Coordinates of C-alpha atoms in Angstrom, one line a residue:
X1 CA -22.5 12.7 -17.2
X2 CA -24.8 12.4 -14.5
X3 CA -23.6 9.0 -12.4
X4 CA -25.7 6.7 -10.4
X5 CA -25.6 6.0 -6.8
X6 CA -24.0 2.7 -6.3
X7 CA -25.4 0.2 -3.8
X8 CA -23.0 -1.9 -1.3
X9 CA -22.4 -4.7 -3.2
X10 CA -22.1 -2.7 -6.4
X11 CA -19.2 -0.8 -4.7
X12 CA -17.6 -4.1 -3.4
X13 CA -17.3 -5.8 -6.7
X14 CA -15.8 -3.1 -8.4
X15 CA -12.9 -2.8 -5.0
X16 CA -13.1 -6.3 -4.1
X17 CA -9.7 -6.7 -6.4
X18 CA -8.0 -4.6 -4.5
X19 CA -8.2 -7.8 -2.0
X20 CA -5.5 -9.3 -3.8
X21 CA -3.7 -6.2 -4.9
X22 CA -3.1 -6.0 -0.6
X23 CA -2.4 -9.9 -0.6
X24 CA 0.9 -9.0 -2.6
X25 CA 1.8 -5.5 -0.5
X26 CA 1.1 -6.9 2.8
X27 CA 3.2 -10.1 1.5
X28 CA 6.0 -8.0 0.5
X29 CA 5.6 -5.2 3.1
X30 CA 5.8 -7.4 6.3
X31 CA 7.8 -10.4 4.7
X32 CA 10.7 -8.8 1.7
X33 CA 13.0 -7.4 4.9
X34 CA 13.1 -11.3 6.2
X35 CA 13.7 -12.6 2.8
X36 CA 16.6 -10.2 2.4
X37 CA 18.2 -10.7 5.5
X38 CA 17.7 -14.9 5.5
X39 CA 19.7 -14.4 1.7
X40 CA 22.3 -12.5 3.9
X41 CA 21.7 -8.6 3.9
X42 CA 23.0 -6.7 6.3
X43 CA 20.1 -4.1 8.6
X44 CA 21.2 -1.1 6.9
X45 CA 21.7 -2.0 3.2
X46 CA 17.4 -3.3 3.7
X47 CA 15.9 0.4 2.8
X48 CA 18.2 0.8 0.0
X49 CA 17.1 -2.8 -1.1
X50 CA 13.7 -1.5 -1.2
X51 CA 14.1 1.6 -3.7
X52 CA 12.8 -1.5 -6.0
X53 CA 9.2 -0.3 -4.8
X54 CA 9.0 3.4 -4.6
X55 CA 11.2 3.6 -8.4
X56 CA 8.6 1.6 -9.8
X57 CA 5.5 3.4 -8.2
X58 CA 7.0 6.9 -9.6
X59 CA 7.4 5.5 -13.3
X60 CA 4.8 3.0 -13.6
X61 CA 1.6 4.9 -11.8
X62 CA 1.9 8.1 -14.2
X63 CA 2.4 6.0 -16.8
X64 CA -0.6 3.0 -16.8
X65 CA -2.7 6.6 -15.4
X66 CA -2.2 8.5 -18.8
X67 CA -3.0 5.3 -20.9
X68 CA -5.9 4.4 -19.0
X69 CA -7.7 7.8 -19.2
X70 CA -7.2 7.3 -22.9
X71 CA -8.4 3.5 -23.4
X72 CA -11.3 2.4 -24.1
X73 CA -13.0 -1.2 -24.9
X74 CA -16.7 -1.7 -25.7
X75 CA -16.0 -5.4 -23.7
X76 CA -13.0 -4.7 -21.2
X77 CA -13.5 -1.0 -20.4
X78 CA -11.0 1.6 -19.3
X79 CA -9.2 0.3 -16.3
X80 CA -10.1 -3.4 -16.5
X81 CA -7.3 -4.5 -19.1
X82 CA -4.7 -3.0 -16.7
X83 CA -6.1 -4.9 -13.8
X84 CA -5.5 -8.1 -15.7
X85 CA -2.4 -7.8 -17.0
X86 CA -0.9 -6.6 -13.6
X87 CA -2.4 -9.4 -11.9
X88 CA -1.1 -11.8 -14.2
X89 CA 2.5 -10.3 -13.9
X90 CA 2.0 -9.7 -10.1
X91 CA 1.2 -13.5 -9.7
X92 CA 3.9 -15.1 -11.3
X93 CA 6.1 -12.8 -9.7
X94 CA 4.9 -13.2 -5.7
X95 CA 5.4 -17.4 -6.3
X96 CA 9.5 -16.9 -7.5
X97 CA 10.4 -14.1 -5.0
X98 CA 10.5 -16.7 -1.7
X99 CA 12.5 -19.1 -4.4
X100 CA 15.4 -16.6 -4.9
X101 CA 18.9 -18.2 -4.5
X102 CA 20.7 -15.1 -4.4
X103 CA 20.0 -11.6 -2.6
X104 CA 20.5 -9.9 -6.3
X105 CA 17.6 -12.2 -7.2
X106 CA 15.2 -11.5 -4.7
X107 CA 16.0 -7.5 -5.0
X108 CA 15.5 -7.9 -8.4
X109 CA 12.1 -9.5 -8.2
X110 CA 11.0 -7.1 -6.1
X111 CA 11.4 -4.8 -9.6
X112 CA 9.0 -6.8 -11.1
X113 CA 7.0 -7.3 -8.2
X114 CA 6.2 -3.4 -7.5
X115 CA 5.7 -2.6 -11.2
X116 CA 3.2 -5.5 -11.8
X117 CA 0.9 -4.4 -8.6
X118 CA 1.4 -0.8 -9.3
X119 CA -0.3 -1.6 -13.5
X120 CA -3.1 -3.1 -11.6
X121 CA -3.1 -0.8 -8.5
X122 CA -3.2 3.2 -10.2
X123 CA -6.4 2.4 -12.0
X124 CA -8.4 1.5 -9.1
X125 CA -8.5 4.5 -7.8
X126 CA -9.2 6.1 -10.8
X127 CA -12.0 3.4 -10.7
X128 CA -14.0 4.8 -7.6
X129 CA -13.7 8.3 -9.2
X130 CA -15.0 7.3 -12.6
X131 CA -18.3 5.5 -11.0
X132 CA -19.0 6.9 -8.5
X133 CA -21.0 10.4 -8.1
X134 CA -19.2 13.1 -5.6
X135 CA -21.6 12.1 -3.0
X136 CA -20.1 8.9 -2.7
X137 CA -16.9 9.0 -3.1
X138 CA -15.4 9.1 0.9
X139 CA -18.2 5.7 0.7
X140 CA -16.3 4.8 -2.3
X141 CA -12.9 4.9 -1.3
X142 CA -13.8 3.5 2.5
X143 CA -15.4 0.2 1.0
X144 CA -12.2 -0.4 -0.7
X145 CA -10.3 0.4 2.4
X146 CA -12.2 -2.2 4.2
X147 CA -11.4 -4.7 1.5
X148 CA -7.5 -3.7 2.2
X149 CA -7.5 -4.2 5.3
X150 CA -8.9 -7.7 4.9
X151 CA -6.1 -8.6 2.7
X152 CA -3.7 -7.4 5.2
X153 CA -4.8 -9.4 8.0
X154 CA -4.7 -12.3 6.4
X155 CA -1.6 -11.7 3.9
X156 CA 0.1 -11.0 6.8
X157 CA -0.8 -13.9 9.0
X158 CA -0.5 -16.2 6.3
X159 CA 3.6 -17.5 7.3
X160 CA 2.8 -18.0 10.6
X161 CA -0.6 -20.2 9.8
X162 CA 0.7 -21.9 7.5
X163 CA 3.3 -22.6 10.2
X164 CA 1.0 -23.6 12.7
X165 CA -0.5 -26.1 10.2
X166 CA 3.2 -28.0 10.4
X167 CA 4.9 -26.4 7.8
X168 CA 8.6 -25.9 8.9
X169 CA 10.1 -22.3 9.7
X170 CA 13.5 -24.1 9.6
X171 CA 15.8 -24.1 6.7
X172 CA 19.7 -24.2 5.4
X173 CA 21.6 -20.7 6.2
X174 CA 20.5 -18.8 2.9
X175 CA 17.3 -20.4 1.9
X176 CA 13.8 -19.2 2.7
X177 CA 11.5 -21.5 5.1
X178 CA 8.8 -23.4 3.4
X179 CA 6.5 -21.5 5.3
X180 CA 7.7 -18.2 3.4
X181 CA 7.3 -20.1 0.2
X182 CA 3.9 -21.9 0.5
X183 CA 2.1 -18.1 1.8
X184 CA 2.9 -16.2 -1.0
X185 CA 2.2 -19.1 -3.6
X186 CA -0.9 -18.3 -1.4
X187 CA -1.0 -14.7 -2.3
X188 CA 0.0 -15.4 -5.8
X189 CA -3.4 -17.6 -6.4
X190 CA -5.5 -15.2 -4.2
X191 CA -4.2 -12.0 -6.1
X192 CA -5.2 -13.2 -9.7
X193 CA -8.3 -14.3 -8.5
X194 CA -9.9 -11.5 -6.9
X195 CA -8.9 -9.4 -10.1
X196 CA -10.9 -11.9 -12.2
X197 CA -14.0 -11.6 -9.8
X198 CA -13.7 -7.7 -10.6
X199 CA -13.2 -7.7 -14.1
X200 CA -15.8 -9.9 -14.4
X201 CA -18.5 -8.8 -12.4
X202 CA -17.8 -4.7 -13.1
X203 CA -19.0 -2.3 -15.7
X204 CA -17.5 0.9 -16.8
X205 CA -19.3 4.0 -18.5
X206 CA -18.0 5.2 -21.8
X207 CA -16.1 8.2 -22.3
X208 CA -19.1 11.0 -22.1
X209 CA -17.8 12.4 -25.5
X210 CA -16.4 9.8 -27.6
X211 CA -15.7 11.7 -31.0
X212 CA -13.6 14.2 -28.8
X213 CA -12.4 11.1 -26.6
X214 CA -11.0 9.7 -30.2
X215 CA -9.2 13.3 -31.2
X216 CA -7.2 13.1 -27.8
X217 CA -6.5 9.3 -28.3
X218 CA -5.1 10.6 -32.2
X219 CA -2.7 12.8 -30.5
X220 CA 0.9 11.6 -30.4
X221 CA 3.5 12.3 -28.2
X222 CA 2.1 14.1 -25.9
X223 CA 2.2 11.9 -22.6
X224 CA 5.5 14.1 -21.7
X225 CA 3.7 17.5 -22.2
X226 CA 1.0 16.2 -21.0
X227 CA 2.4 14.9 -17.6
X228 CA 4.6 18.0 -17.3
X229 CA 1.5 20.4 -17.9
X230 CA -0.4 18.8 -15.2
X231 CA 2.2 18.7 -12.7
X232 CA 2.5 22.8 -13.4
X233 CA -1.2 23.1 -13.3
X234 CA -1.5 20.8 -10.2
X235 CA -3.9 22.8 -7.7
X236 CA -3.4 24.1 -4.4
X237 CA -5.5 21.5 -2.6
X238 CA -3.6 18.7 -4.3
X239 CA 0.1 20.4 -3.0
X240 CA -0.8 20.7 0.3
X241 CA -2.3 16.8 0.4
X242 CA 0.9 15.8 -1.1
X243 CA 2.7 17.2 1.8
X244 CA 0.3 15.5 4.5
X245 CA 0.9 12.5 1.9
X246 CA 5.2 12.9 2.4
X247 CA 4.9 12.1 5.6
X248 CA 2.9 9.6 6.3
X249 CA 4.6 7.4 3.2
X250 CA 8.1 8.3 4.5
X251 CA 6.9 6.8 8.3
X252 CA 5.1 3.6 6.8
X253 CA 8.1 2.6 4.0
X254 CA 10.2 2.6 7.2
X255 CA 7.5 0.4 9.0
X256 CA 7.7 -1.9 6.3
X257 CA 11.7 -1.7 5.8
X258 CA 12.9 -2.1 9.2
X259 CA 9.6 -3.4 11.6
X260 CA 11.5 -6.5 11.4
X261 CA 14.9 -6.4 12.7
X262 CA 13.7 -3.6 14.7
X263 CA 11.8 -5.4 16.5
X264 CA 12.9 -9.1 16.4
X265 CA 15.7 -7.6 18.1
X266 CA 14.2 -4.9 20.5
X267 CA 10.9 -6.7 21.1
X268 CA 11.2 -10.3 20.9
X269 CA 15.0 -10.5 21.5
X270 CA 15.9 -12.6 18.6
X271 CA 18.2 -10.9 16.0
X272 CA 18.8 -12.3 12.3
X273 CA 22.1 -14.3 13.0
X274 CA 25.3 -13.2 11.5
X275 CA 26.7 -16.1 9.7
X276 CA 30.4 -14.5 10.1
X277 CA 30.2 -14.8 14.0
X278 CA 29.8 -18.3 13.8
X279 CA 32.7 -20.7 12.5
X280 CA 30.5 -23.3 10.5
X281 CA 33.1 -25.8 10.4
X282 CA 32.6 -26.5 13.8
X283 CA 29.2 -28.6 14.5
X284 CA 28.4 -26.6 17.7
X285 CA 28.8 -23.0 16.1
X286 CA 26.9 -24.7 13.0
X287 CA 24.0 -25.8 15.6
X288 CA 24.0 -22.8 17.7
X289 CA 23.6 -20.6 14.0
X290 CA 20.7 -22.9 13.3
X291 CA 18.7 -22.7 16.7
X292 CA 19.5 -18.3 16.5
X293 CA 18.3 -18.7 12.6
X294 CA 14.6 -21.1 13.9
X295 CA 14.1 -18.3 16.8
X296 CA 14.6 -15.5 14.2
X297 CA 12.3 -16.7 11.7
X298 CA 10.2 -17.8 14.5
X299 CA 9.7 -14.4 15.8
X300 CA 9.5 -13.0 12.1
X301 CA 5.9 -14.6 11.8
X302 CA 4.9 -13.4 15.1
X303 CA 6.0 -9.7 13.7
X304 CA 4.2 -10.7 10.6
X305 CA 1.1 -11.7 12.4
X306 CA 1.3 -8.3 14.6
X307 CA 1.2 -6.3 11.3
X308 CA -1.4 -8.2 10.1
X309 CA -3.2 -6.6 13.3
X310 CA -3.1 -3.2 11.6
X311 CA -4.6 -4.1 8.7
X312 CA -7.7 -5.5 10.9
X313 CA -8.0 -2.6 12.8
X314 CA -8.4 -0.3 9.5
X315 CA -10.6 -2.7 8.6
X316 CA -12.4 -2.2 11.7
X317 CA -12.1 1.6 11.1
X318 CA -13.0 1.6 7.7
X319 CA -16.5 -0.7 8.4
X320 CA -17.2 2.3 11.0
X321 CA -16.3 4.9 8.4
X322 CA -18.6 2.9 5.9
X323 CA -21.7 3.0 8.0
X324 CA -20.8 6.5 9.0
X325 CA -20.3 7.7 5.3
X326 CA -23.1 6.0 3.5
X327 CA -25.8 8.4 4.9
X328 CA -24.0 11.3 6.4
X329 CA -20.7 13.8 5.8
X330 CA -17.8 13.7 7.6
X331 CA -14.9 16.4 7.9
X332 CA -12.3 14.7 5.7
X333 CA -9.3 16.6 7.0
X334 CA -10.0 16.5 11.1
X335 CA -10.8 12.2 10.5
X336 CA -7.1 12.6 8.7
X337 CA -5.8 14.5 11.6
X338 CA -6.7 12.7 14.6
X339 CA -6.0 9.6 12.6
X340 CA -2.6 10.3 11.5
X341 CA -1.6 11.6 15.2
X342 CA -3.0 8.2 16.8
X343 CA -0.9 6.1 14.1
X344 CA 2.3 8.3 15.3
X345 CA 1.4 7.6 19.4
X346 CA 1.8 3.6 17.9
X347 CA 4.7 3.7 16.3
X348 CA 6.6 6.0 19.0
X349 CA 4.9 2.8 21.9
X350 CA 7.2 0.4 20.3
X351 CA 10.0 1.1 22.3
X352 CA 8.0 0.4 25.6
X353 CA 6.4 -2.6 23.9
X354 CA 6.5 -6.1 24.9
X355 CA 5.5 -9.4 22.8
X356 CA 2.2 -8.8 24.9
X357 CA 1.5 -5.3 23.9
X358 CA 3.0 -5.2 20.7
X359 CA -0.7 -4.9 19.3
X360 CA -1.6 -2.0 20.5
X361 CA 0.9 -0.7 18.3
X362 CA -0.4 -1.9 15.2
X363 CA -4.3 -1.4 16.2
X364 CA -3.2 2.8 16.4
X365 CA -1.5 2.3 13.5
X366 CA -4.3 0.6 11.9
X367 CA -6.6 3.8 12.0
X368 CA -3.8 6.1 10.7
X369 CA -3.7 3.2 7.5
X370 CA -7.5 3.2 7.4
X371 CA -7.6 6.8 6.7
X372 CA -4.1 7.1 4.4
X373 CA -5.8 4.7 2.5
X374 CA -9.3 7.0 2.2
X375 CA -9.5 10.3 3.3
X376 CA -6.6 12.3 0.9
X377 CA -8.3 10.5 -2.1
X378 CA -11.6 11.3 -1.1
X379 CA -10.3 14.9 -1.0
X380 CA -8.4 14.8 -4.1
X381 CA -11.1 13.3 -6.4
X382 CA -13.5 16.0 -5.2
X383 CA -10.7 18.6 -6.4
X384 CA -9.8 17.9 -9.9
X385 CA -11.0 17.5 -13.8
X386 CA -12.7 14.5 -13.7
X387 CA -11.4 13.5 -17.2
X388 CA -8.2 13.6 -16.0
X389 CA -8.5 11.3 -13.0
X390 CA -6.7 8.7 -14.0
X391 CA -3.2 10.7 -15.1
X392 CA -4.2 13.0 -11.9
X393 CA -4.1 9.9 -9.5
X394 CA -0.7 8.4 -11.2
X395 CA 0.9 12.3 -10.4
X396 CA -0.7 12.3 -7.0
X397 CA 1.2 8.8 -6.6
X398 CA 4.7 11.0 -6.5
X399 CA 4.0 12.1 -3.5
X400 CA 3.8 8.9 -1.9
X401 CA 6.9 7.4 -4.1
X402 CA 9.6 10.4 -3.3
X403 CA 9.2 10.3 0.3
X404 CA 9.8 6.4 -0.1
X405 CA 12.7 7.1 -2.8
X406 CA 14.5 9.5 -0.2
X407 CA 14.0 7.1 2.7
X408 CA 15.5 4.7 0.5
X409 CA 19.2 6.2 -0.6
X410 CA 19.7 7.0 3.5
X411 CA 17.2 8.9 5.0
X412 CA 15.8 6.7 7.6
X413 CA 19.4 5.5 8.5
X414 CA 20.5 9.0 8.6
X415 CA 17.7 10.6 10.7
X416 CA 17.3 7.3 12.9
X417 CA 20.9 7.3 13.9
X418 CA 20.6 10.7 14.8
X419 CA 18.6 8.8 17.9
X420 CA 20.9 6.2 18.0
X421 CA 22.4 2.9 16.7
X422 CA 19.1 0.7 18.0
X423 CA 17.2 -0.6 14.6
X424 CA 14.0 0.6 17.0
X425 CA 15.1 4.4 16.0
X426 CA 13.7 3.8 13.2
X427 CA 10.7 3.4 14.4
X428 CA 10.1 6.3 16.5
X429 CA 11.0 8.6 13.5
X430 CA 8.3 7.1 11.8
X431 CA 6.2 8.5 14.9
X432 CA 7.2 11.5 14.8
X433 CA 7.0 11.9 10.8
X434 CA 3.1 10.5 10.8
X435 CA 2.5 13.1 14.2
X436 CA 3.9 15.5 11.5
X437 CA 1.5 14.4 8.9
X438 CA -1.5 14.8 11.4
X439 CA -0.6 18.4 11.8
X440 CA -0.3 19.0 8.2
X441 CA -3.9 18.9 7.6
X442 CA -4.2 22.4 9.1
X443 CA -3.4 23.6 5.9
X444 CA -6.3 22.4 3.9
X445 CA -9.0 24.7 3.5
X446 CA -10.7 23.4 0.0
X447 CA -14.4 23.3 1.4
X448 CA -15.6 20.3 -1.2
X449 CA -12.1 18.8 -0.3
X450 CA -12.9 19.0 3.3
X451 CA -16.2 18.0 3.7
X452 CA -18.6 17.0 0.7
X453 CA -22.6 17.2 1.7
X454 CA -24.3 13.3 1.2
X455 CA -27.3 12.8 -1.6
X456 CA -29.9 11.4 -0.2
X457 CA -32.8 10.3 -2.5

């Protein structure tokens, strides 16, 4: 089927969900660590408290992938249906998780959390793939990376803005400040909202053959040969992007794991208080817990609102990329290099960092995001059977869940302590693993994956 060049705006409807498909990760990436350790975790029981996220991504993403290939509505499309329903789910869950009374609670939400953003998250990608033509799909994928990065600068300033508007950061030992709760009820609205605007103002093309499109909807079970033949059959190009791809997720769950006790306690010098160091019967200790809890969550929106710095900068990056992309080719794998490597020199500044030049950081880390979020897509999509996009994306989504999963059951603590007991370890491993990532891109040598010539009309 021969596709049609998209314009701008044709390309931004169709992404601009992913707006609040960011609102919820850039809520939960810079916000669930806080929310776990104000309910009473301890630093290094946060990664395993995450496993929530990556679990969910390596079920759910193969999963909606398959189905979506093989659905199809004359009104709703292909992918659209999944949008909704995960942005209904998604929704309801961001407004309960700041409500949890219980650790188990919030840990649990974040179940339902990651699997309601992951239904409307796999199909997206599949999305750019299915409209665009090859010649636009780095354009494709860098629109919707601009649109990310808008969602995480705001997502991830939201806490302290709403602060700064009067809400209080203050609350009992054990409950989340109403600053916490009234950003992601935020997010929540935001997230179902840009879906709509998507659903509604998108189009989709029918399956190019839709008697043989019926005969493979008429199979039955065979999503489990399927998946499993596909993972055998998985080509070179895609291997070697999943390694680049281990990396860089194992350095950015820990970012979003452990940026904030790492660094309200190595940059801004204000630890989560231990409530067992403190005898609460005794109104001093009871007052002193309270001013050490304010500074904490104090300093938590001021990590938050660093974050959110990253996100702007791959915005930044992306709207450069755009511009770039939209008349000319680019070499995919040296723009992942150079990108990845920068991200790495930000993570491994943090220990020299100061509340001053803490956003230098997050701008180098930015560009690495900017790209992660583009460039192995870009190269992937140019690599595969198009009318397998959509399962090919959910397997491709393994890549970025393991290296999570592994993180998760004590590989961050484990390699991190091998630096030292400092929480900011962890953040120079995730340096060193992104630098890693950089290098990795040596190994692709997929011409249409590397560089794929523009159309120009």
């Amino acid at each position: 089927m021969k596709k049609h060049a998209l314009g701008f705006w044709e390309i931004w409807n169709m992404s601009f969900g992913f707006l609040g498909i960011q609102f919820g990760f850039a809520l939960q990436g810079g916000f669930m660590s806080r929310i776990f350790q104000t309910l009473g975790a301890e630093k290094d029981a946060i990664p395993l408290l995450w496993i929530a996220a990556p679990l969910t991504g390596l079920l759910v993403q193969p999963i909606i992938g398959y189905l979506s290939d093989r659905t199809w509505s004359p009104k709703w499309g292909r992918r659209r249906p999944y949008f909704l329903i995960g942005a209904i789910l998604s929704s309801l869950a961001l407004f309960f998780v700041p409500h949890s009374p219980a650790l188990w609670v919030a840990a649990g939400l974040l179940w339902v959390l990651d699997a309601s953003i992951n239904i409307s998250m796999e199909p997206f990608r599949a999305l750019v793939a299915d409209k665009l033509p090859n010649s636009q799909r780095s354009y494709g994928f860098v629109i919707q990376t601009l649109i990310i990065g808008i969602g995480t600068w705001i997502a991830s300033n939201l806490p302290w803005v709403v602060s700064q508007l009067g809400v209080s950061d203050a609350a009992p030992q054990g409950v989340v400040p109403m600053s916490v709760k009234i950003a992601f009820g935020i997010g929540a609205a935001v997230f179902l909202l840009s879906i709509l605007y998507t659903v509604f103002t998108t189009t989709e093309y029918p399956p190019e053959d839709m008697e043989e499109f019926e005969k493979e909807k008429a199979k039955k079970n065979q999503f489990i040969p399927d998946i499993l033949n596909n993972i055998g059959n998985m080509p070179l190009t895609m291997k070697k992007l999943g390694l680049i791809q281990f990396f860089s997720w194992f350095a950015f769950f820990t970012m979003w794991s452990l940026a904030n006790p790492a660094l309200t306690e190595h940059v801004f010098n204000t630890p989560a208080p231990i409530e067992s160091a403190y005898d609460m019967t005794i109104s001093a200790q009871a007052q002193a817990f309270d001013v050490a809890n304010t500074a904490f969550q104090k300093s938590s929106n001021l990590v938050g609102s660093a974050m959110g710095i990253y996100g702007l900068s791959s915005m930044a990056f992306a709207l450069i990329l755009a511009f770039y992309t939209s008349k000319r080719r680019i070499n995919r794998k040296y723009v992942h290099l150079g990108s990845l490597i920068l991200g790495g020199i930000g993570f491994l500044y943090m220990y020299f960092a100061t509340p001053e030049t803490l956003k230098y950081s997050f701008i180098l880390i930015g560009i690495a995001w900017g790209s992660i979020l583009s460039m192995p897509y870009a190269m992937l999509s140019s690599s595969v059977d198009p009318k397998k996009m959509g399962v090919i994306m959910g397997i491709f989504n393994m890549f970025i869940v393991i290296p999570q999963i592994i993180a998760a059951l004590g590989g961050i603590n484990f390699v991190s302590n091998l630096l030292g007991e400092e929480t900011i370890n962890a953040m120079t491993v995730a340096g060193i693993s992104l630098i890693i990532a950089g290098l990795c891109n040596l190994l692709i040598v997929n011409k249409d994956a590397i560089s794929y010539q523009i159309e120009t009309d």
